[in-house]
Amino acid sequence: MTILSLEGKAAVVIGGTTGIGRVLSLGLADSGADVVASARRQQHIEETAAAIEQRGRQTLRLCSDVRDRASLEQLLAASLHRFGKVDILVNCAGKIKRMPTLTMPEEEWADIVDTNLTGTLRACQIFGRHMLERGYGRVINIASLNSFVALSEVAAYAATKAGVVSLTRSLAVEWSKRGVTVNAIAPGIFRTALNADLLDNTPRGQELLMRTPMGRFGKTEELVGAAVYLASEASSFVTGQTLVVDGGFLSSGVNQ
């Protein structure tokens, strides 16, 4: 067993059935963990669970919604019943909506905050209590480039992702002496089914590409290494950090 092995570990990935979340769920399974990939849509849960089982790992098929505390409590209870513990929590659930900030309805703002920031808090509270009682845990939150720089007309998303980085630091300070590390991953621009048209066929996509020094968008599997590292014993003295995986985007000033 290597220092990066997740053999014998149990992971829960919330928002773990599509896009980056699905890739991380399967990546943790490939590294040896049993993985519960949970989200709101049962069909996506079934598909991801089947892929986890094809890798020889155990899983559960459970819906959850980060806006619904009871659903997260049920997810924890079922995971404990099946595996006896949860070693790793990955918070991937999120939403984004582009619109001018001046005219954004408060209801839209509140919904994004409730999902991205308060939803992360709910999951951290519910699963964190179990981890603190055990004296061991790895929490990985998903931040964003928007945690550090602004992209036009996604102010609510940016504010929540900045909040996720701050929450990550705060929980690290509070929990690390009790064996629970809390870190985040900030992905750069990754092509997914949801954003492929935007990236390939719009001036916004062209600008994002120009701002990325590697000259290409990320492949979602390129996030797996960061997640496995933060979930494993290799990161045992790392907490409160946000690991940026962005092809150099945040380092970029003028690229030409």
Tab-separated table of C-alpha atoms in Angstrom:
chain	number	residue	atom	x	y	z
A	1	MET	CA	0.000	0.000	0.000
A	2	THR	CA	1.373	3.403	-1.002
A	3	ILE	CA	1.005	6.724	0.793
A	4	LEU	CA	-1.562	7.728	-1.854
A	5	SER	CA	-3.645	4.567	-1.472
A	6	LEU	CA	-7.247	4.898	-0.304
A	7	GLU	CA	-7.687	1.170	0.375
A	8	GLY	CA	-10.046	0.610	3.278
A	9	LYS	CA	-11.401	4.159	3.181
A	10	ALA	CA	-15.038	5.156	2.772
A	11	ALA	CA	-15.836	8.332	0.846
A	12	VAL	CA	-18.998	10.341	0.272
A	13	VAL	CA	-19.076	12.669	-2.730
A	14	ILE	CA	-22.031	15.052	-2.649
A	15	GLY	CA	-22.850	16.249	-6.132
A	16	GLY	CA	-20.796	13.262	-7.235
A	17	THR	CA	-22.720	11.937	-10.227
A	18	THR	CA	-22.089	14.412	-13.060
A	19	GLY	CA	-19.231	16.527	-14.377
A	20	ILE	CA	-16.304	17.052	-12.039
A	21	GLY	CA	-18.097	15.295	-9.171
A	22	ARG	CA	-18.497	12.070	-11.128
A	23	VAL	CA	-14.860	12.115	-12.218
A	24	LEU	CA	-13.743	12.564	-8.600
A	25	SER	CA	-16.054	9.769	-7.410
A	26	LEU	CA	-14.560	7.346	-9.914
A	27	GLY	CA	-11.030	8.597	-9.230
A	28	LEU	CA	-11.369	7.908	-5.510
A	29	ALA	CA	-12.732	4.455	-6.322
A	30	ASP	CA	-9.795	3.789	-8.643
A	31	SER	CA	-7.487	4.630	-5.735
A	32	GLY	CA	-9.135	2.032	-3.511
A	33	ALA	CA	-11.973	3.770	-1.676
A	34	ASP	CA	-15.554	2.636	-1.372
A	35	VAL	CA	-17.483	5.635	-2.681
A	36	VAL	CA	-21.045	6.859	-2.183
A	37	ALA	CA	-21.769	9.282	-5.033
A	38	SER	CA	-24.923	11.166	-4.102
A	39	ALA	CA	-26.949	13.872	-5.814
A	40	ARG	CA	-30.550	14.810	-6.545
A	41	ARG	CA	-31.288	12.669	-9.633
A	42	GLN	CA	-31.659	8.927	-9.174
A	43	GLN	CA	-30.755	8.043	-12.759
A	44	HIS	CA	-27.342	9.696	-12.455
A	45	ILE	CA	-26.813	7.993	-9.096
A	46	GLU	CA	-27.564	4.587	-10.616
A	47	GLU	CA	-25.163	5.152	-13.521
A	48	THR	CA	-22.312	6.328	-11.296
A	49	ALA	CA	-22.892	3.576	-8.736
A	50	ALA	CA	-22.672	0.968	-11.489
A	51	ALA	CA	-19.352	2.448	-12.629
A	52	ILE	CA	-18.028	2.360	-9.044
A	53	GLU	CA	-19.068	-1.275	-8.662
A	54	GLN	CA	-17.394	-2.146	-11.971
A	55	ARG	CA	-14.174	-1.016	-10.306
A	56	GLY	CA	-14.692	-3.584	-7.560
A	57	ARG	CA	-15.746	-1.028	-4.931
A	58	GLN	CA	-18.845	-0.817	-2.765
A	59	THR	CA	-21.355	2.015	-2.909
A	60	LEU	CA	-24.916	3.066	-2.080
A	61	ARG	CA	-27.672	4.488	-4.268
A	62	LEU	CA	-29.022	7.443	-2.315
A	63	CYS	CA	-30.403	10.816	-3.327
A	64	SER	CA	-29.504	13.952	-1.374
A	65	ASP	CA	-29.951	17.697	-1.685
A	66	VAL	CA	-27.550	20.060	0.065
A	67	ARG	CA	-30.471	22.436	0.648
A	68	ASP	CA	-32.210	19.738	2.717
A	69	ARG	CA	-30.431	18.986	6.004
A	70	ALA	CA	-32.540	15.896	6.648
A	71	SER	CA	-31.419	14.319	3.368
A	72	LEU	CA	-27.765	14.797	4.359
A	73	GLU	CA	-28.401	13.284	7.781
A	74	GLN	CA	-30.017	10.277	6.099
A	75	LEU	CA	-27.030	9.990	3.755
A	76	LEU	CA	-24.645	9.911	6.704
A	77	ALA	CA	-26.757	7.380	8.610
A	78	ALA	CA	-26.980	5.028	5.635
A	79	SER	CA	-23.253	5.341	4.945
A	80	LEU	CA	-22.439	4.516	8.578
A	81	HIS	CA	-24.815	1.554	8.506
A	82	ARG	CA	-23.078	0.174	5.404
A	83	PHE	CA	-19.444	1.070	6.027
A	84	GLY	CA	-19.248	1.866	9.741
A	85	LYS	CA	-17.482	5.169	9.057
A	86	VAL	CA	-16.967	7.994	6.586
A	87	ASP	CA	-13.308	8.895	6.139
A	88	ILE	CA	-13.589	11.310	3.216
A	89	LEU	CA	-16.189	13.958	2.338
A	90	VAL	CA	-16.087	15.782	-1.004
A	91	ASN	CA	-18.477	18.709	-1.456
A	92	CYS	CA	-19.132	19.073	-5.193
A	93	ALA	CA	-22.755	20.223	-5.354
A	94	GLY	CA	-23.146	23.675	-6.846
A	95	LYS	CA	-25.001	25.937	-9.228
A	96	ILE	CA	-24.218	29.024	-11.274
A	97	LYS	CA	-26.388	31.528	-13.127
A	98	ARG	CA	-25.123	34.355	-15.293
A	99	MET	CA	-26.978	37.664	-15.135
A	100	PRO	CA	-26.237	41.342	-14.466
A	101	THR	CA	-25.712	41.822	-10.738
A	102	LEU	CA	-27.668	45.097	-10.751
A	103	THR	CA	-30.924	43.379	-11.638
A	104	MET	CA	-30.399	39.977	-10.030
A	105	PRO	CA	-33.456	39.087	-7.934
A	106	GLU	CA	-32.706	38.417	-4.283
A	107	GLU	CA	-34.390	35.036	-4.650
A	108	GLU	CA	-31.840	33.974	-7.290
A	109	TRP	CA	-28.986	35.214	-5.127
A	110	ALA	CA	-30.330	33.415	-2.054
A	111	ASP	CA	-30.777	30.144	-3.950
A	112	ILE	CA	-27.156	30.117	-5.144
A	113	VAL	CA	-25.883	31.009	-1.663
A	114	ASP	CA	-28.052	28.304	-0.100
A	115	THR	CA	-26.686	25.664	-2.464
A	116	ASN	CA	-23.028	26.576	-2.870
A	117	LEU	CA	-22.064	28.038	0.492
A	118	THR	CA	-24.682	27.102	3.072
A	119	GLY	CA	-25.012	23.674	1.451
A	120	THR	CA	-21.284	23.117	1.920
A	121	LEU	CA	-21.624	24.210	5.540
A	122	ARG	CA	-24.511	21.781	6.132
A	123	ALA	CA	-22.556	18.839	4.794
A	124	CYS	CA	-19.454	19.834	6.755
A	125	GLN	CA	-21.472	20.110	9.970
A	126	ILE	CA	-23.261	16.780	9.550
A	127	PHE	CA	-20.320	14.682	8.378
A	128	GLY	CA	-17.796	16.689	10.385
A	129	ARG	CA	-19.478	15.762	13.661
A	130	HIS	CA	-18.967	12.072	12.870
A	131	MET	CA	-15.353	12.659	11.834
A	132	LEU	CA	-14.569	14.643	14.966
A	133	GLU	CA	-16.065	11.918	17.137
A	134	ARG	CA	-13.815	9.373	15.394
A	135	GLY	CA	-10.779	11.641	15.484
A	136	TYR	CA	-10.162	11.261	11.765
A	137	GLY	CA	-11.447	12.805	8.553
A	138	ARG	CA	-10.594	14.364	5.227
A	139	VAL	CA	-12.917	17.114	3.969
A	140	ILE	CA	-12.421	18.407	0.430
A	141	ASN	CA	-14.504	21.371	-0.704
A	142	ILE	CA	-14.737	22.528	-4.306
A	143	ALA	CA	-13.837	26.183	-4.766
A	144	SER	CA	-13.239	27.993	-8.074
A	145	LEU	CA	-11.136	30.510	-9.926
A	146	ASN	CA	-14.049	32.749	-8.958
A	147	SER	CA	-12.896	32.440	-5.358
A	148	PHE	CA	-10.001	34.732	-6.291
A	149	VAL	CA	-10.912	36.679	-9.452
A	150	ALA	CA	-14.162	37.972	-10.901
A	151	LEU	CA	-15.755	36.731	-14.095
A	152	SER	CA	-18.382	39.003	-15.580
A	153	GLU	CA	-21.988	38.636	-14.400
A	154	VAL	CA	-21.609	35.693	-12.001
A	155	ALA	CA	-21.320	37.691	-8.768
A	156	ALA	CA	-23.426	35.346	-6.657
A	157	TYR	CA	-21.376	32.319	-7.680
A	158	ALA	CA	-18.127	34.217	-7.073
A	159	ALA	CA	-19.238	35.369	-3.632
A	160	THR	CA	-20.183	31.836	-2.614
A	161	LYS	CA	-16.933	30.354	-3.883
A	162	ALA	CA	-14.902	32.987	-2.048
A	163	GLY	CA	-16.944	32.003	0.986
A	164	VAL	CA	-16.093	28.327	0.479
A	165	VAL	CA	-12.368	29.157	0.649
A	166	SER	CA	-12.904	31.167	3.827
A	167	LEU	CA	-15.074	28.442	5.372
A	168	THR	CA	-12.396	25.886	4.506
A	169	ARG	CA	-9.786	27.888	6.420
A	170	SER	CA	-12.077	28.414	9.403
A	171	LEU	CA	-12.958	24.741	9.730
A	172	ALA	CA	-9.303	23.789	9.370
A	173	VAL	CA	-8.432	26.005	12.315
A	174	GLU	CA	-11.257	24.568	14.423
A	175	TRP	CA	-10.930	20.876	13.524
A	176	SER	CA	-7.310	20.062	12.734
A	177	LYS	CA	-6.238	19.333	16.328
A	178	ARG	CA	-8.941	16.674	16.405
A	179	GLY	CA	-7.690	14.756	13.388
A	180	VAL	CA	-9.852	16.272	10.665
A	181	THR	CA	-8.208	18.160	7.813
A	182	VAL	CA	-10.226	20.544	5.651
A	183	ASN	CA	-8.931	21.637	2.263
A	184	ALA	CA	-10.325	22.796	-1.068
A	185	ILE	CA	-9.646	22.360	-4.764
A	186	ALA	CA	-10.078	25.337	-7.086
A	187	PRO	CA	-10.525	24.082	-10.650
A	188	GLY	CA	-9.619	26.269	-13.581
A	189	ILE	CA	-11.525	26.019	-16.847
A	190	PHE	CA	-12.522	22.425	-17.567
A	191	ARG	CA	-14.618	21.350	-20.520
A	192	THR	CA	-17.784	19.509	-19.508
A	193	ALA	CA	-21.013	18.676	-21.311
A	194	LEU	CA	-22.613	21.762	-19.768
A	195	ASN	CA	-20.045	24.330	-20.888
A	196	ALA	CA	-18.554	22.897	-24.105
A	197	ASP	CA	-20.564	25.189	-26.397
A	198	LEU	CA	-19.674	28.259	-24.320
A	199	LEU	CA	-15.976	27.401	-24.329
A	200	ASP	CA	-15.742	26.506	-28.009
A	201	ASN	CA	-18.081	28.965	-29.695
A	202	THR	CA	-18.175	32.277	-27.790
A	203	PRO	CA	-15.878	35.265	-27.184
A	204	ARG	CA	-16.033	34.440	-23.457
A	205	GLY	CA	-14.609	31.011	-24.196
A	206	GLN	CA	-11.885	32.538	-26.355
A	207	GLU	CA	-10.921	34.909	-23.545
A	208	LEU	CA	-10.800	32.095	-20.998
A	209	LEU	CA	-8.518	30.134	-23.305
A	210	MET	CA	-6.261	33.138	-23.861
A	211	ARG	CA	-5.953	33.636	-20.094
A	212	THR	CA	-4.806	30.033	-19.579
A	213	PRO	CA	-1.018	29.850	-20.134
A	214	MET	CA	-1.078	26.155	-21.028
A	215	GLY	CA	-3.130	27.124	-24.072
A	216	ARG	CA	-5.860	24.549	-23.507
A	217	PHE	CA	-8.751	23.793	-21.211
A	218	GLY	CA	-8.417	21.169	-18.512
A	219	LYS	CA	-9.546	17.573	-18.786
A	220	THR	CA	-11.705	16.661	-15.802
A	221	GLU	CA	-9.559	13.620	-15.008
A	222	GLU	CA	-6.694	16.053	-14.340
A	223	LEU	CA	-8.441	16.947	-11.059
A	224	VAL	CA	-8.289	13.403	-9.697
A	225	GLY	CA	-4.689	13.616	-8.509
A	226	ALA	CA	-5.427	16.646	-6.351
A	227	ALA	CA	-8.433	14.937	-4.774
A	228	VAL	CA	-6.588	11.672	-4.096
A	229	TYR	CA	-3.685	13.609	-2.567
A	230	LEU	CA	-5.945	15.594	-0.218
A	231	ALA	CA	-7.922	12.451	0.691
A	232	SER	CA	-4.844	10.358	1.458
A	233	GLU	CA	-2.147	10.125	4.103
A	234	ALA	CA	0.173	11.987	1.728
A	235	SER	CA	-1.508	15.217	2.874
A	236	SER	CA	-1.536	14.438	6.604
A	237	PHE	CA	0.042	17.814	7.533
A	238	VAL	CA	-1.901	19.868	4.975
A	239	THR	CA	-5.009	21.734	6.103
A	240	GLY	CA	-6.768	25.007	5.382
A	241	GLN	CA	-5.319	25.097	1.875
A	242	THR	CA	-6.878	25.632	-1.534
A	243	LEU	CA	-5.094	23.666	-4.241
A	244	VAL	CA	-5.504	25.454	-7.563
A	245	VAL	CA	-5.612	23.273	-10.685
A	246	ASP	CA	-5.909	25.821	-13.479
A	247	GLY	CA	-3.217	25.490	-16.123
A	248	GLY	CA	-1.634	28.699	-14.820
A	249	PHE	CA	-4.738	30.923	-15.082
A	250	LEU	CA	-4.290	32.704	-11.749
A	251	SER	CA	-0.604	33.307	-12.471
A	252	SER	CA	-1.431	34.973	-15.738
A	253	GLY	CA	-1.071	38.657	-16.498
A	254	VAL	CA	-0.348	39.211	-20.192
A	255	ASN	CA	0.050	36.060	-22.255
A	256	GLN	CA	1.003	37.627	-25.582
